[in-house]
CSV table of C-alpha atoms in Angstrom, one decimal:
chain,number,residue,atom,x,y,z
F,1,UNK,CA,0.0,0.0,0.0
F,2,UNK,CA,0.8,3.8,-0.2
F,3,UNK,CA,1.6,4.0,3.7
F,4,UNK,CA,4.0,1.2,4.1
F,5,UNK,CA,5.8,2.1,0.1
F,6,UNK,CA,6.3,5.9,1.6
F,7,UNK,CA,7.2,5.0,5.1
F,8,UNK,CA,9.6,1.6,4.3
F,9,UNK,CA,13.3,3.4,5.1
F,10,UNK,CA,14.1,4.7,8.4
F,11,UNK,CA,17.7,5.7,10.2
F,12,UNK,CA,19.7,3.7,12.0
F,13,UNK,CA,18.1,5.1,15.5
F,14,UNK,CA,14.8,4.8,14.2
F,15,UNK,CA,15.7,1.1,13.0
F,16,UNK,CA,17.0,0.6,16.5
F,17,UNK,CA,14.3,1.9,18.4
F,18,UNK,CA,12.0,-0.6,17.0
F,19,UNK,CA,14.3,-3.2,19.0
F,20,UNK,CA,14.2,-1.4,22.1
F,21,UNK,CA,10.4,-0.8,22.1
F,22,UNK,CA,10.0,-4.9,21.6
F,23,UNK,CA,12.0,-5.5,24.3
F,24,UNK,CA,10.2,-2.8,26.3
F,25,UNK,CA,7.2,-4.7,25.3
F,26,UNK,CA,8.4,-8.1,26.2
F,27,UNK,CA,9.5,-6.8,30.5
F,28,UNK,CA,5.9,-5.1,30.6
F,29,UNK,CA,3.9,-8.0,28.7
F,30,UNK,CA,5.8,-10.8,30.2
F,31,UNK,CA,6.1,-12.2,27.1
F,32,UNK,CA,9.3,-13.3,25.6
F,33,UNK,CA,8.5,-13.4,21.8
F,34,UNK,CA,8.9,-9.6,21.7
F,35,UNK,CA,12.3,-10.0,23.4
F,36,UNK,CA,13.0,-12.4,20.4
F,37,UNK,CA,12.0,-10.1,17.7
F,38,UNK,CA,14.3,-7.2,19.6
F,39,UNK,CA,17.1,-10.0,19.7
F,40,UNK,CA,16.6,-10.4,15.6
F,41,UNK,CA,16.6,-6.9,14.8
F,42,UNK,CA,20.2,-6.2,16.7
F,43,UNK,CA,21.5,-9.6,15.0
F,44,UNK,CA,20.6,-8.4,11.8
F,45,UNK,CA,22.4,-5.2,12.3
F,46,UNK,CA,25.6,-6.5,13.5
F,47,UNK,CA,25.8,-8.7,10.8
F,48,UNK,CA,26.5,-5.6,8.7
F,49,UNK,CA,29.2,-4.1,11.0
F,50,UNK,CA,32.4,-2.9,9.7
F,51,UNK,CA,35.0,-1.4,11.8
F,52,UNK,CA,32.5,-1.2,14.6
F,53,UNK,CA,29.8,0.8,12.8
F,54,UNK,CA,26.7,-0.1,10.7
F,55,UNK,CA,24.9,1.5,7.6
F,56,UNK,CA,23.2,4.9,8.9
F,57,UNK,CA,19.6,4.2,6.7
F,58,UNK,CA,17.7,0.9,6.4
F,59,UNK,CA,15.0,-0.9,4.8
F,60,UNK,CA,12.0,-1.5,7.6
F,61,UNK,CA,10.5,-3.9,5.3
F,62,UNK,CA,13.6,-6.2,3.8
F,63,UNK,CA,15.9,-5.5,7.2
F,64,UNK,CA,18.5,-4.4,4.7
F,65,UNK,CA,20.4,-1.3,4.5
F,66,UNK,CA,19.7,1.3,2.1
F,67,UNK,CA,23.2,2.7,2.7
F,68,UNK,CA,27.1,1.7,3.2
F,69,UNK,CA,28.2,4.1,5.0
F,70,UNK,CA,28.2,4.5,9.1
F,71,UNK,CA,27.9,7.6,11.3
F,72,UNK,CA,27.6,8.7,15.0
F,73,UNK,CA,26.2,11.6,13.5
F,74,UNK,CA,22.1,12.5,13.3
F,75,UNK,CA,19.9,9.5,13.1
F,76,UNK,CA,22.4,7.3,13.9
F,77,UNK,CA,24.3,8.2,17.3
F,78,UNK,CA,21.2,7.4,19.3
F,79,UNK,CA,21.4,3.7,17.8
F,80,UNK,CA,25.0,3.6,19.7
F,81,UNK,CA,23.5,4.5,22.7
F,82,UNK,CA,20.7,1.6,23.0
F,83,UNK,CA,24.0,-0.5,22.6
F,84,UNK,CA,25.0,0.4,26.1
């Protein structure tokens, strides 16, 4: 649809919030398969890492990046941070 063809790239934070809000979900819930999903998300980013950063803009939909090259910078520093 329109929605999800205009909405399907997001930055690195915003990519990375999605994991933290499913595993948000998963402590207040109680239930693990959020906590899974979270678990996927950061997998599927690392597997992307090169010299300890990760493409800055992202596919929602494919989970791929849109991008090769990494930044602390804008829409991606935040990302870092949910690391910690």
């Amino acid at each position: 649809n329109r929605f999800t063809q205009e909405h399907r790239s997001n930055s690195l934070a915003g990519f990375g919030s999605f994991g933290m809000e499913f595993s948000f979900l998963s402590t207040v819930t109680g239930d693990r398969k959020y906590k899974k999903v979270s678990d996927a998300i950061f997998r599927n980013v690392t597997k992307y890492e090169n010299n300890g950063m990760v493409p800055y803009f992202w596919n929602v939909l494919t989970g791929k990046p849109e991008s090769t090259r990494g930044s602390l910078g804008s829409g991606s520093g935040s990302f870092y941070e949910y690391l910690l």
